[in-house]
Amino acid sequence: MIESLINPIPSSFLLIMIVYFLLLAFIGYVAARQTKDLKDFLIMGGNASAIVSGVAYFATQYSVSTFMGVPAIAYKEGFAGLSISVPGIAFSMIIPALVVGLKIMKLSKKNQFLTMTDYLADRYQSNILRVSHALLMVVFLVAVMGAQMVGAGIIFKTFTGYPEWLGALITGAIVTLYCMFGGMRGAMLTDVLQGLLMLTTAVVTFIMSLKAGGGLEAITKTMAENSTSRLSHPGANGTFTYGVYVSMIVLWSFFSIAQPTLFTKFFTMKNYSVMFRAVLLGTIGMFISATLIEWSGVNAFVSNASLSGNDADFIVPIIIQQYLPSLLSSILIAGIVSAGMSTVSALMVVATGGITRDIYQKLINPNAKNETILKLSRIVTVLIGISGIAIGIYKPSGIFEIV
């Protein structure tokens, strides 16, 4: 079914991806020149600006599933499917910032915390907690990295016709390179480009979904006549009751701060003024992107009603390719790839810190100099990158199941 709706466009897609990867490589090179010590590598020296912090926060939070899994839920359920993130997304950065963000930022500067494990181990004075938390981060964050590689491989195959493993390998290798040399600085600076591309993809996809359905009024009228359940809770399949709706608000409001990749972002922020502006910027970016990309899935049911099962995961790429020239569609497809890459880069640096900072420097060799740990961190980053790529190539399960 998908083969009849999406045609490979290898020449334009590869051209755009080459240009995109070169831009990332250049940003990684700049970041590498500015990464002088372990603090630079793990938390960007604690001097990140509001724009970098805000965009990096929402770019890290979003992944391939944001563009290829969540819109499929909205496609199947209707407007009730937006409950999966839209009502809670506005609070996912505001509440963590208001409740603990400022305290975390102050404590990190006072006590020289570089990782989430640093904070927890110090708070509870427990090396057992230090080891267990560090190992949990490495194991589970590498698995989530692998899920993004799976997504990159699927997109690569769909739009080039080449094997999935090649897409996972290339994408993983690029991210590993700029993280190995630039650390968190490389991850967050590339996040700015990737976040803007993701936002553009969400906006343009929404506009194209309206065009495909004949406009918002026509789309709503068609649903009212043929599938009324798509216009309200609990949705076409009865999945999203009001209880789920409330649960999603609570989940998004409080789970974000528990993610090491997002928790650590508060370590990178320069001061309270930066944090305040970053929270506003990140919240706006997340809210617009989540709303529009999920709403696109709702709209697409009118113009592409025949998708079923896992085919629905491709609804966003289908909209993009059907209504845009190949070159422009390739740019927006790169936006989906960038969603995975921005997540992978943050996961990679945080997982590296779990091994080199939390276990090696704090427990095995407390006398190790930061220069030694920095060199070790670059080696470990490569090993973690290879692990994530391996999961992407062998694909033990689907993207959503791995996550």
mmCIF file of C-alpha atoms in Angstrom:
data_model
loop_
_atom_site.group_PDB
_atom_site.id
_atom_site.type_symbol
_atom_site.label_atom_id
_atom_site.label_comp_id
_atom_site.label_asym_id
_atom_site.label_seq_id
_atom_site.Cartn_x
_atom_site.Cartn_y
_atom_site.Cartn_z
ATOM 1 C CA MET A 1 0.000 0.000 0.000
ATOM 2 C CA ILE A 2 2.721 2.466 1.007
ATOM 3 C CA GLU A 3 4.661 1.734 -2.177
ATOM 4 C CA SER A 4 1.746 3.085 -4.220
ATOM 5 C CA LEU A 5 1.539 6.319 -2.192
ATOM 6 C CA ILE A 6 5.233 7.151 -1.756
ATOM 7 C CA ASN A 7 7.695 7.089 -4.618
ATOM 8 C CA PRO A 8 11.451 6.956 -3.944
ATOM 9 C CA ILE A 9 13.172 10.236 -4.850
ATOM 10 C CA PRO A 10 16.822 9.222 -4.384
ATOM 11 C CA SER A 11 18.480 12.074 -6.292
ATOM 12 C CA SER A 12 16.780 15.015 -4.549
ATOM 13 C CA PHE A 13 16.601 13.271 -1.159
ATOM 14 C CA LEU A 14 20.289 12.361 -1.180
ATOM 15 C CA LEU A 15 21.229 15.870 -2.348
ATOM 16 C CA ILE A 16 19.317 17.481 0.522
ATOM 17 C CA MET A 17 20.670 15.018 3.072
ATOM 18 C CA ILE A 18 24.253 15.604 1.910
ATOM 19 C CA VAL A 19 23.819 19.370 2.277
ATOM 20 C CA TYR A 20 22.121 18.867 5.635
ATOM 21 C CA PHE A 21 24.854 16.574 6.936
ATOM 22 C CA LEU A 22 27.533 19.013 5.765
ATOM 23 C CA LEU A 23 25.819 21.809 7.723
ATOM 24 C CA LEU A 24 25.752 19.596 10.805
ATOM 25 C CA ALA A 25 29.407 18.718 10.293
ATOM 26 C CA PHE A 26 30.311 22.416 10.093
ATOM 27 C CA ILE A 27 28.384 23.197 13.295
ATOM 28 C CA GLY A 28 30.070 20.208 14.932
ATOM 29 C CA TYR A 29 33.473 21.539 13.844
ATOM 30 C CA VAL A 30 32.739 24.956 15.382
ATOM 31 C CA ALA A 31 31.533 23.289 18.581
ATOM 32 C CA ALA A 32 34.638 21.094 18.748
ATOM 33 C CA ARG A 33 36.924 24.147 18.601
ATOM 34 C CA GLN A 34 35.057 25.634 21.575
ATOM 35 C CA THR A 35 35.014 22.433 23.650
ATOM 36 C CA LYS A 36 38.076 22.713 25.876
ATOM 37 C CA ASP A 37 37.246 20.696 28.977
ATOM 38 C CA LEU A 38 34.842 18.179 30.508
ATOM 39 C CA LYS A 39 32.377 20.872 31.598
ATOM 40 C CA ASP A 40 32.158 22.086 28.012
ATOM 41 C CA PHE A 41 31.673 18.532 26.804
ATOM 42 C CA LEU A 42 28.920 17.527 29.251
ATOM 43 C CA ILE A 43 26.953 20.753 29.881
ATOM 44 C CA MET A 44 28.222 23.289 27.296
ATOM 45 C CA GLY A 45 30.193 25.064 30.008
ATOM 46 C CA GLY A 46 26.959 26.135 31.746
ATOM 47 C CA ASN A 47 26.773 29.157 29.445
ATOM 48 C CA ALA A 48 24.027 28.284 26.952
ATOM 49 C CA SER A 49 21.894 31.170 25.702
ATOM 50 C CA ALA A 50 18.086 31.350 25.810
ATOM 51 C CA ILE A 51 17.663 30.546 22.119
ATOM 52 C CA VAL A 52 20.016 27.578 22.199
ATOM 53 C CA SER A 53 18.544 26.254 25.477
ATOM 54 C CA GLY A 54 14.911 26.724 24.482
ATOM 55 C CA VAL A 55 15.165 25.251 20.997
ATOM 56 C CA ALA A 56 17.421 22.410 22.177
ATOM 57 C CA TYR A 57 14.939 21.501 24.933
ATOM 58 C CA PHE A 58 12.020 20.985 22.580
ATOM 59 C CA ALA A 59 14.173 19.473 19.825
ATOM 60 C CA THR A 60 15.505 16.896 22.284
ATOM 61 C CA GLN A 61 12.021 16.103 23.582
ATOM 62 C CA TYR A 62 10.719 15.365 20.085
ATOM 63 C CA SER A 63 11.840 12.311 18.155
ATOM 64 C CA VAL A 64 11.011 10.339 15.018
ATOM 65 C CA SER A 65 7.841 9.058 16.677
ATOM 66 C CA THR A 66 6.599 12.658 16.931
ATOM 67 C CA PHE A 67 6.364 12.759 13.140
ATOM 68 C CA MET A 68 5.750 9.107 12.286
ATOM 69 C CA GLY A 69 3.912 7.581 15.244
ATOM 70 C CA VAL A 70 1.871 10.210 17.018
ATOM 71 C CA PRO A 71 0.218 11.669 13.858
ATOM 72 C CA ALA A 72 -0.872 8.102 13.045
ATOM 73 C CA ILE A 73 -2.781 7.982 16.340
ATOM 74 C CA ALA A 74 -4.509 11.260 15.468
ATOM 75 C CA TYR A 75 -5.227 9.875 11.997
ATOM 76 C CA LYS A 76 -6.965 6.828 13.489
ATOM 77 C CA GLU A 77 -8.771 8.582 16.354
ATOM 78 C CA GLY A 78 -9.564 12.086 15.108
ATOM 79 C CA PHE A 79 -9.251 15.194 17.272
ATOM 80 C CA ALA A 80 -9.317 13.110 20.454
ATOM 81 C CA GLY A 81 -5.922 11.740 19.379
ATOM 82 C CA LEU A 82 -4.405 15.144 20.046
ATOM 83 C CA SER A 83 -4.862 14.293 23.733
ATOM 84 C CA ILE A 84 -1.698 12.219 23.548
ATOM 85 C CA SER A 85 0.424 15.344 23.954
ATOM 86 C CA VAL A 86 -1.175 18.670 23.012
ATOM 87 C CA PRO A 87 -2.981 19.553 26.281
ATOM 88 C CA GLY A 88 0.005 18.653 28.410
ATOM 89 C CA ILE A 89 2.790 19.876 26.164
ATOM 90 C CA ALA A 90 2.349 23.493 27.276
ATOM 91 C CA PHE A 91 3.207 22.454 30.831
ATOM 92 C CA SER A 92 6.030 20.015 30.078
ATOM 93 C CA MET A 93 8.681 22.709 30.356
ATOM 94 C CA ILE A 94 6.883 25.346 32.453
ATOM 95 C CA ILE A 95 6.138 23.166 35.488
ATOM 96 C CA PRO A 96 9.618 21.560 35.690
ATOM 97 C CA ALA A 97 11.125 25.039 35.446
ATOM 98 C CA LEU A 98 8.855 26.511 38.104
ATOM 99 C CA VAL A 99 9.109 23.581 40.514
ATOM 100 C CA VAL A 100 12.739 22.513 40.303
ATOM 101 C CA GLY A 101 14.500 24.127 37.327
ATOM 102 C CA LEU A 102 15.867 27.186 39.117
ATOM 103 C CA LYS A 103 16.992 25.131 42.126
ATOM 104 C CA ILE A 104 18.731 22.600 39.873
ATOM 105 C CA MET A 105 20.517 25.348 37.987
ATOM 106 C CA LYS A 106 21.752 27.017 41.201
ATOM 107 C CA LEU A 107 22.874 23.727 42.753
ATOM 108 C CA SER A 108 24.752 22.710 39.611
ATOM 109 C CA LYS A 109 26.762 25.932 39.618
ATOM 110 C CA LYS A 110 27.413 25.785 43.362
ATOM 111 C CA ASN A 111 28.431 22.108 43.490
ATOM 112 C CA GLN A 112 29.829 21.663 39.976
ATOM 113 C CA PHE A 113 27.245 19.056 38.977
ATOM 114 C CA LEU A 114 27.721 17.833 35.418
ATOM 115 C CA THR A 115 25.155 15.024 35.272
ATOM 116 C CA MET A 116 21.775 14.139 36.729
ATOM 117 C CA THR A 117 23.495 11.301 38.621
ATOM 118 C CA ASP A 118 25.842 13.868 40.210
ATOM 119 C CA TYR A 119 22.828 15.608 41.713
ATOM 120 C CA LEU A 120 21.031 12.459 42.907
ATOM 121 C CA ALA A 121 24.139 10.848 44.407
ATOM 122 C CA ASP A 122 24.967 14.068 46.264
ATOM 123 C CA ARG A 123 21.390 14.582 47.432
ATOM 124 C CA TYR A 124 21.129 11.080 48.934
ATOM 125 C CA GLN A 125 24.842 10.557 49.688
ATOM 126 C CA SER A 126 24.718 7.170 47.987
ATOM 127 C CA ASN A 127 27.212 5.514 45.685
ATOM 128 C CA ILE A 128 24.740 2.671 45.170
ATOM 129 C CA LEU A 129 22.327 5.207 43.707
ATOM 130 C CA ARG A 130 25.161 6.681 41.628
ATOM 131 C CA VAL A 131 26.026 3.344 40.018
ATOM 132 C CA SER A 132 22.463 2.140 39.517
ATOM 133 C CA HIS A 133 21.265 5.423 38.023
ATOM 134 C CA ALA A 134 24.270 5.710 35.720
ATOM 135 C CA LEU A 135 23.825 2.142 34.459
ATOM 136 C CA LEU A 136 20.086 2.596 33.987
ATOM 137 C CA MET A 137 20.770 5.706 31.905
ATOM 138 C CA VAL A 138 23.245 3.923 29.677
ATOM 139 C CA VAL A 139 21.105 0.832 29.078
ATOM 140 C CA PHE A 140 17.807 2.551 28.418
ATOM 141 C CA LEU A 141 19.091 5.662 26.648
ATOM 142 C CA VAL A 142 21.068 3.534 24.188
ATOM 143 C CA ALA A 143 17.873 1.579 23.481
ATOM 144 C CA VAL A 144 15.986 4.797 22.708
ATOM 145 C CA MET A 145 18.893 5.855 20.490
ATOM 146 C CA GLY A 146 18.462 2.602 18.608
ATOM 147 C CA ALA A 147 14.781 3.372 18.054
ATOM 148 C CA GLN A 148 15.708 6.650 16.347
ATOM 149 C CA MET A 149 18.174 4.779 14.129
ATOM 150 C CA VAL A 150 15.384 2.393 13.132
ATOM 151 C CA GLY A 151 13.277 5.385 12.115
ATOM 152 C CA ALA A 152 16.118 6.928 10.131
ATOM 153 C CA GLY A 153 16.667 3.622 8.328
ATOM 154 C CA ILE A 154 12.987 3.315 7.405
ATOM 155 C CA ILE A 155 12.877 6.855 6.020
ATOM 156 C CA PHE A 156 16.106 6.323 4.110
ATOM 157 C CA LYS A 157 14.788 3.157 2.460
ATOM 158 C CA THR A 158 11.387 4.679 1.701
ATOM 159 C CA PHE A 159 12.789 7.693 -0.126
ATOM 160 C CA THR A 160 15.891 6.227 -1.753
ATOM 161 C CA GLY A 161 15.143 2.532 -2.222
ATOM 162 C CA TYR A 162 18.468 1.706 -0.537
ATOM 163 C CA PRO A 163 18.705 -0.700 2.456
ATOM 164 C CA GLU A 164 17.527 0.474 5.874
ATOM 165 C CA TRP A 165 20.845 -0.476 7.498
ATOM 166 C CA LEU A 166 22.651 2.054 5.323
ATOM 167 C CA GLY A 167 20.412 4.886 6.517
ATOM 168 C CA ALA A 168 20.856 3.876 10.158
ATOM 169 C CA LEU A 169 24.625 3.648 9.693
ATOM 170 C CA ILE A 170 25.036 7.026 7.974
ATOM 171 C CA THR A 171 22.745 8.889 10.366
ATOM 172 C CA GLY A 172 24.342 7.316 13.425
ATOM 173 C CA ALA A 173 27.868 7.966 12.186
ATOM 174 C CA ILE A 174 27.175 11.678 11.583
ATOM 175 C CA VAL A 175 25.670 12.190 15.041
ATOM 176 C CA THR A 176 28.497 10.232 16.664
ATOM 177 C CA LEU A 177 31.111 12.397 14.974
ATOM 178 C CA TYR A 178 29.760 15.776 16.035
ATOM 179 C CA CYS A 179 29.021 14.516 19.555
ATOM 180 C CA MET A 180 32.448 12.902 19.882
ATOM 181 C CA PHE A 181 34.233 16.165 19.157
ATOM 182 C CA GLY A 182 31.703 18.769 20.296
ATOM 183 C CA GLY A 183 29.909 17.007 23.159
ATOM 184 C CA MET A 184 26.844 18.805 24.532
ATOM 185 C CA ARG A 185 27.871 21.993 22.732
ATOM 186 C CA GLY A 186 27.768 20.146 19.419
ATOM 187 C CA ALA A 187 24.469 18.498 20.343
ATOM 188 C CA MET A 188 22.755 21.732 21.371
ATOM 189 C CA LEU A 189 24.066 23.904 18.541
ATOM 190 C CA THR A 190 22.934 21.357 15.957
ATOM 191 C CA ASP A 191 19.613 21.177 17.830
ATOM 192 C CA VAL A 192 18.952 24.790 16.850
ATOM 193 C CA LEU A 193 19.110 23.921 13.138
ATOM 194 C CA GLN A 194 17.188 20.692 13.685
ATOM 195 C CA GLY A 195 14.524 22.337 15.852
ATOM 196 C CA LEU A 196 13.847 25.039 13.269
ATOM 197 C CA LEU A 197 13.621 22.398 10.549
ATOM 198 C CA MET A 198 11.188 20.349 12.655
ATOM 199 C CA LEU A 199 9.022 23.414 13.278
ATOM 200 C CA THR A 200 9.008 24.210 9.553
ATOM 201 C CA THR A 201 8.032 20.621 8.750
ATOM 202 C CA ALA A 202 5.090 20.787 11.180
ATOM 203 C CA VAL A 203 3.794 24.115 9.814
ATOM 204 C CA VAL A 204 4.098 23.197 6.132
ATOM 205 C CA THR A 205 2.632 19.706 6.653
ATOM 206 C CA PHE A 206 -0.403 21.244 8.359
ATOM 207 C CA ILE A 207 -0.937 23.683 5.493
ATOM 208 C CA MET A 208 -0.636 20.859 2.947
ATOM 209 C CA SER A 209 -3.105 18.709 4.912
ATOM 210 C CA LEU A 210 -5.643 21.550 4.775
ATOM 211 C CA LYS A 211 -5.090 21.937 1.044
ATOM 212 C CA ALA A 212 -5.496 18.203 0.472
ATOM 213 C CA GLY A 213 -8.797 18.119 2.355
ATOM 214 C CA GLY A 214 -10.253 21.209 0.698
ATOM 215 C CA GLY A 215 -9.846 23.507 3.702
ATOM 216 C CA LEU A 216 -10.728 23.300 7.372
ATOM 217 C CA GLU A 217 -14.453 23.842 6.854
ATOM 218 C CA ALA A 218 -14.677 21.095 4.231
ATOM 219 C CA ILE A 219 -12.671 18.678 6.395
ATOM 220 C CA THR A 220 -14.855 19.290 9.446
ATOM 221 C CA LYS A 221 -18.044 18.985 7.375
ATOM 222 C CA THR A 222 -16.920 15.644 5.896
ATOM 223 C CA MET A 223 -16.149 14.260 9.344
ATOM 224 C CA ALA A 224 -19.477 15.495 10.704
ATOM 225 C CA GLU A 225 -21.292 13.698 7.890
ATOM 226 C CA ASN A 226 -19.288 10.468 7.733
ATOM 227 C CA SER A 227 -17.400 10.021 11.014
ATOM 228 C CA THR A 228 -18.813 12.153 13.814
ATOM 229 C CA SER A 229 -16.811 10.293 16.454
ATOM 230 C CA ARG A 230 -13.623 11.859 15.067
ATOM 231 C CA LEU A 231 -14.738 15.284 16.224
ATOM 232 C CA SER A 232 -14.944 14.573 19.965
ATOM 233 C CA HIS A 233 -13.834 12.356 22.816
ATOM 234 C CA PRO A 234 -13.282 9.433 23.160
ATOM 235 C CA GLY A 235 -12.353 9.309 19.450
ATOM 236 C CA ALA A 236 -13.162 6.965 16.570
ATOM 237 C CA ASN A 237 -11.942 3.881 18.435
ATOM 238 C CA GLY A 238 -13.009 5.016 21.894
ATOM 239 C CA THR A 239 -9.432 5.125 23.153
ATOM 240 C CA PHE A 240 -9.120 8.670 24.476
ATOM 241 C CA THR A 241 -11.618 9.096 27.274
ATOM 242 C CA TYR A 242 -11.541 12.177 29.473
ATOM 243 C CA GLY A 243 -9.637 10.123 32.040
ATOM 244 C CA VAL A 244 -6.868 9.575 29.492
ATOM 245 C CA TYR A 245 -7.040 13.263 28.593
ATOM 246 C CA VAL A 246 -6.402 14.287 32.205
ATOM 247 C CA SER A 247 -3.738 11.601 32.618
ATOM 248 C CA MET A 248 -1.797 12.950 29.642
ATOM 249 C CA ILE A 249 -1.777 16.442 31.147
ATOM 250 C CA VAL A 250 -0.392 15.081 34.445
ATOM 251 C CA LEU A 251 2.117 12.834 32.637
ATOM 252 C CA TRP A 252 3.541 15.558 30.398
ATOM 253 C CA SER A 253 3.568 18.087 33.217
ATOM 254 C CA PHE A 254 5.843 16.051 35.473
ATOM 255 C CA PHE A 255 7.672 13.333 33.574
ATOM 256 C CA SER A 256 9.884 15.666 31.533
ATOM 257 C CA ILE A 257 12.111 16.701 34.405
ATOM 258 C CA ALA A 258 12.826 13.022 35.163
ATOM 259 C CA GLN A 259 14.417 12.483 31.750
ATOM 260 C CA PRO A 260 18.204 12.848 32.124
ATOM 261 C CA THR A 261 18.497 14.484 28.696
ATOM 262 C CA LEU A 262 16.027 17.220 29.685
ATOM 263 C CA PHE A 263 17.084 17.498 33.340
ATOM 264 C CA THR A 264 20.649 18.206 32.220
ATOM 265 C CA LYS A 265 19.481 21.091 30.019
ATOM 266 C CA PHE A 266 19.004 23.176 33.192
ATOM 267 C CA PHE A 267 22.708 22.616 33.978
ATOM 268 C CA THR A 268 23.587 24.204 30.641
ATOM 269 C CA MET A 269 21.608 27.418 31.172
ATOM 270 C CA LYS A 270 23.599 30.505 32.069
ATOM 271 C CA ASN A 271 21.285 32.156 34.637
ATOM 272 C CA TYR A 272 17.660 32.694 35.653
ATOM 273 C CA SER A 273 17.021 35.257 32.915
ATOM 274 C CA VAL A 274 18.184 32.751 30.297
ATOM 275 C CA MET A 275 16.045 30.016 31.868
ATOM 276 C CA PHE A 276 12.927 32.206 31.858
ATOM 277 C CA ARG A 277 13.283 33.091 28.172
ATOM 278 C CA ALA A 278 14.273 29.528 27.245
ATOM 279 C CA VAL A 279 11.133 28.171 28.933
ATOM 280 C CA LEU A 280 8.907 30.545 26.963
ATOM 281 C CA LEU A 281 10.654 29.807 23.665
ATOM 282 C CA GLY A 282 10.764 26.057 24.201
ATOM 283 C CA THR A 283 7.112 25.910 25.259
ATOM 284 C CA ILE A 284 5.953 27.870 22.213
ATOM 285 C CA GLY A 285 8.029 25.672 19.891
ATOM 286 C CA MET A 286 6.709 22.445 21.430
ATOM 287 C CA PHE A 287 3.091 23.597 21.460
ATOM 288 C CA ILE A 288 3.064 24.760 17.840
ATOM 289 C CA SER A 289 4.918 21.706 16.521
ATOM 290 C CA ALA A 290 2.860 19.138 18.465
ATOM 291 C CA THR A 291 -0.474 20.752 17.677
ATOM 292 C CA LEU A 292 0.109 21.187 13.961
ATOM 293 C CA ILE A 293 1.749 17.834 13.227
ATOM 294 C CA GLU A 294 -0.971 15.918 15.097
ATOM 295 C CA TRP A 295 -3.738 18.045 13.583
ATOM 296 C CA SER A 296 -2.265 17.188 10.177
ATOM 297 C CA GLY A 297 -2.930 13.532 10.968
ATOM 298 C CA VAL A 298 -6.577 14.332 11.756
ATOM 299 C CA ASN A 299 -7.007 16.304 8.520
ATOM 300 C CA ALA A 300 -5.345 13.624 6.413
ATOM 301 C CA PHE A 301 -8.074 11.091 7.101
ATOM 302 C CA VAL A 302 -10.324 12.986 4.662
ATOM 303 C CA SER A 303 -7.813 12.943 1.794
ATOM 304 C CA ASN A 304 -6.180 9.544 2.541
ATOM 305 C CA ALA A 305 -8.799 7.391 4.241
ATOM 306 C CA SER A 306 -7.483 4.002 3.147
ATOM 307 C CA LEU A 307 -4.449 3.612 5.427
ATOM 308 C CA SER A 308 -4.551 0.899 8.054
ATOM 309 C CA GLY A 309 -2.206 -0.711 10.568
ATOM 310 C CA ASN A 310 1.422 0.429 10.466
ATOM 311 C CA ASP A 311 0.884 2.141 7.101
ATOM 312 C CA ALA A 312 -0.689 5.025 9.020
ATOM 313 C CA ASP A 313 2.773 5.813 10.467
ATOM 314 C CA PHE A 314 3.671 7.223 7.042
ATOM 315 C CA ILE A 315 0.830 9.742 6.900
ATOM 316 C CA VAL A 316 3.113 12.788 7.310
ATOM 317 C CA PRO A 317 5.606 11.715 4.595
ATOM 318 C CA ILE A 318 2.626 10.904 2.337
ATOM 319 C CA ILE A 319 1.167 14.404 2.750
ATOM 320 C CA ILE A 320 4.539 16.007 2.162
ATOM 321 C CA GLN A 321 5.349 14.076 -0.995
ATOM 322 C CA GLN A 322 1.897 14.234 -2.555
ATOM 323 C CA TYR A 323 1.599 18.004 -2.474
ATOM 324 C CA LEU A 324 5.129 19.382 -2.726
ATOM 325 C CA PRO A 325 7.888 19.275 -5.379
ATOM 326 C CA SER A 326 10.522 16.599 -4.742
ATOM 327 C CA LEU A 327 13.202 19.048 -3.608
ATOM 328 C CA LEU A 328 10.943 20.771 -1.070
ATOM 329 C CA SER A 329 9.508 17.488 0.144
ATOM 330 C CA SER A 330 13.057 16.209 0.661
ATOM 331 C CA ILE A 331 13.837 19.210 2.866
ATOM 332 C CA LEU A 332 10.819 18.496 5.046
ATOM 333 C CA ILE A 333 11.575 14.777 5.194
ATOM 334 C CA ALA A 334 14.984 15.862 6.487
ATOM 335 C CA GLY A 335 12.994 17.551 9.259
ATOM 336 C CA ILE A 336 11.702 14.137 10.322
ATOM 337 C CA VAL A 337 15.232 12.726 10.278
ATOM 338 C CA SER A 338 16.406 15.713 12.319
ATOM 339 C CA ALA A 339 13.824 14.894 15.004
ATOM 340 C CA GLY A 340 15.605 11.602 15.545
ATOM 341 C CA MET A 341 19.086 13.078 15.337
ATOM 342 C CA SER A 342 18.403 15.789 17.918
ATOM 343 C CA THR A 343 17.189 13.134 20.344
ATOM 344 C CA VAL A 344 20.130 10.821 19.633
ATOM 345 C CA SER A 345 22.751 13.530 20.200
ATOM 346 C CA ALA A 346 21.422 14.405 23.664
ATOM 347 C CA LEU A 347 21.048 10.744 24.612
ATOM 348 C CA MET A 348 24.580 10.026 23.451
ATOM 349 C CA VAL A 349 26.259 12.757 25.493
ATOM 350 C CA VAL A 350 24.245 12.000 28.651
ATOM 351 C CA ALA A 351 24.911 8.258 28.387
ATOM 352 C CA THR A 352 28.620 8.990 27.911
ATOM 353 C CA GLY A 353 28.631 11.076 31.094
ATOM 354 C CA GLY A 354 27.057 8.162 32.958
ATOM 355 C CA ILE A 355 30.097 6.014 32.207
ATOM 356 C CA THR A 356 33.005 8.449 32.256
ATOM 357 C CA ARG A 357 31.903 10.979 34.872
ATOM 358 C CA ASP A 358 29.553 9.072 37.175
ATOM 359 C CA ILE A 359 31.264 5.694 37.296
ATOM 360 C CA TYR A 360 34.899 6.121 36.202
ATOM 361 C CA GLN A 361 35.806 9.556 37.599
ATOM 362 C CA LYS A 362 33.631 9.462 40.708
ATOM 363 C CA LEU A 363 34.187 5.842 41.757
ATOM 364 C CA ILE A 364 36.962 4.032 39.888
ATOM 365 C CA ASN A 365 39.576 6.760 39.491
ATOM 366 C CA PRO A 366 38.729 9.875 41.557
ATOM 367 C CA ASN A 367 42.178 11.343 40.869
ATOM 368 C CA ALA A 368 41.720 11.301 37.103
ATOM 369 C CA LYS A 369 42.171 14.720 35.553
ATOM 370 C CA ASN A 370 39.381 16.304 33.554
ATOM 371 C CA GLU A 371 41.583 16.193 30.448
ATOM 372 C CA THR A 372 41.819 12.405 30.818
ATOM 373 C CA ILE A 373 38.052 12.093 31.292
ATOM 374 C CA LEU A 374 37.464 14.287 28.238
ATOM 375 C CA LYS A 375 39.583 11.984 26.078
ATOM 376 C CA LEU A 376 37.874 8.932 27.547
ATOM 377 C CA SER A 377 34.461 10.537 26.924
ATOM 378 C CA ARG A 378 35.196 10.817 23.221
ATOM 379 C CA ILE A 379 36.117 7.137 23.041
ATOM 380 C CA VAL A 380 33.018 6.104 24.997
ATOM 381 C CA THR A 381 30.824 8.282 22.756
ATOM 382 C CA VAL A 382 32.002 6.287 19.753
ATOM 383 C CA LEU A 383 31.263 2.984 21.521
ATOM 384 C CA ILE A 384 27.784 4.170 22.524
ATOM 385 C CA GLY A 385 27.191 5.387 18.970
ATOM 386 C CA ILE A 386 28.127 1.976 17.602
ATOM 387 C CA SER A 387 25.722 0.321 20.070
ATOM 388 C CA GLY A 388 22.856 2.561 18.962
ATOM 389 C CA ILE A 389 23.641 1.947 15.295
ATOM 390 C CA ALA A 390 23.687 -1.823 15.929
ATOM 391 C CA ILE A 391 20.165 -1.675 17.385
ATOM 392 C CA GLY A 392 19.072 0.400 14.386
ATOM 393 C CA ILE A 393 20.501 -2.136 11.958
ATOM 394 C CA TYR A 394 19.291 -5.327 13.650
ATOM 395 C CA LYS A 395 15.938 -3.713 14.550
ATOM 396 C CA PRO A 396 14.784 -6.041 17.360
ATOM 397 C CA SER A 397 11.333 -4.404 17.300
ATOM 398 C CA GLY A 398 9.413 -1.409 15.960
ATOM 399 C CA ILE A 399 10.160 2.205 16.914
ATOM 400 C CA PHE A 400 7.270 2.597 19.344
ATOM 401 C CA GLU A 401 7.864 -0.792 20.997
ATOM 402 C CA ILE A 402 11.555 -0.042 21.627
ATOM 403 C CA VAL A 403 10.757 3.360 23.099
#
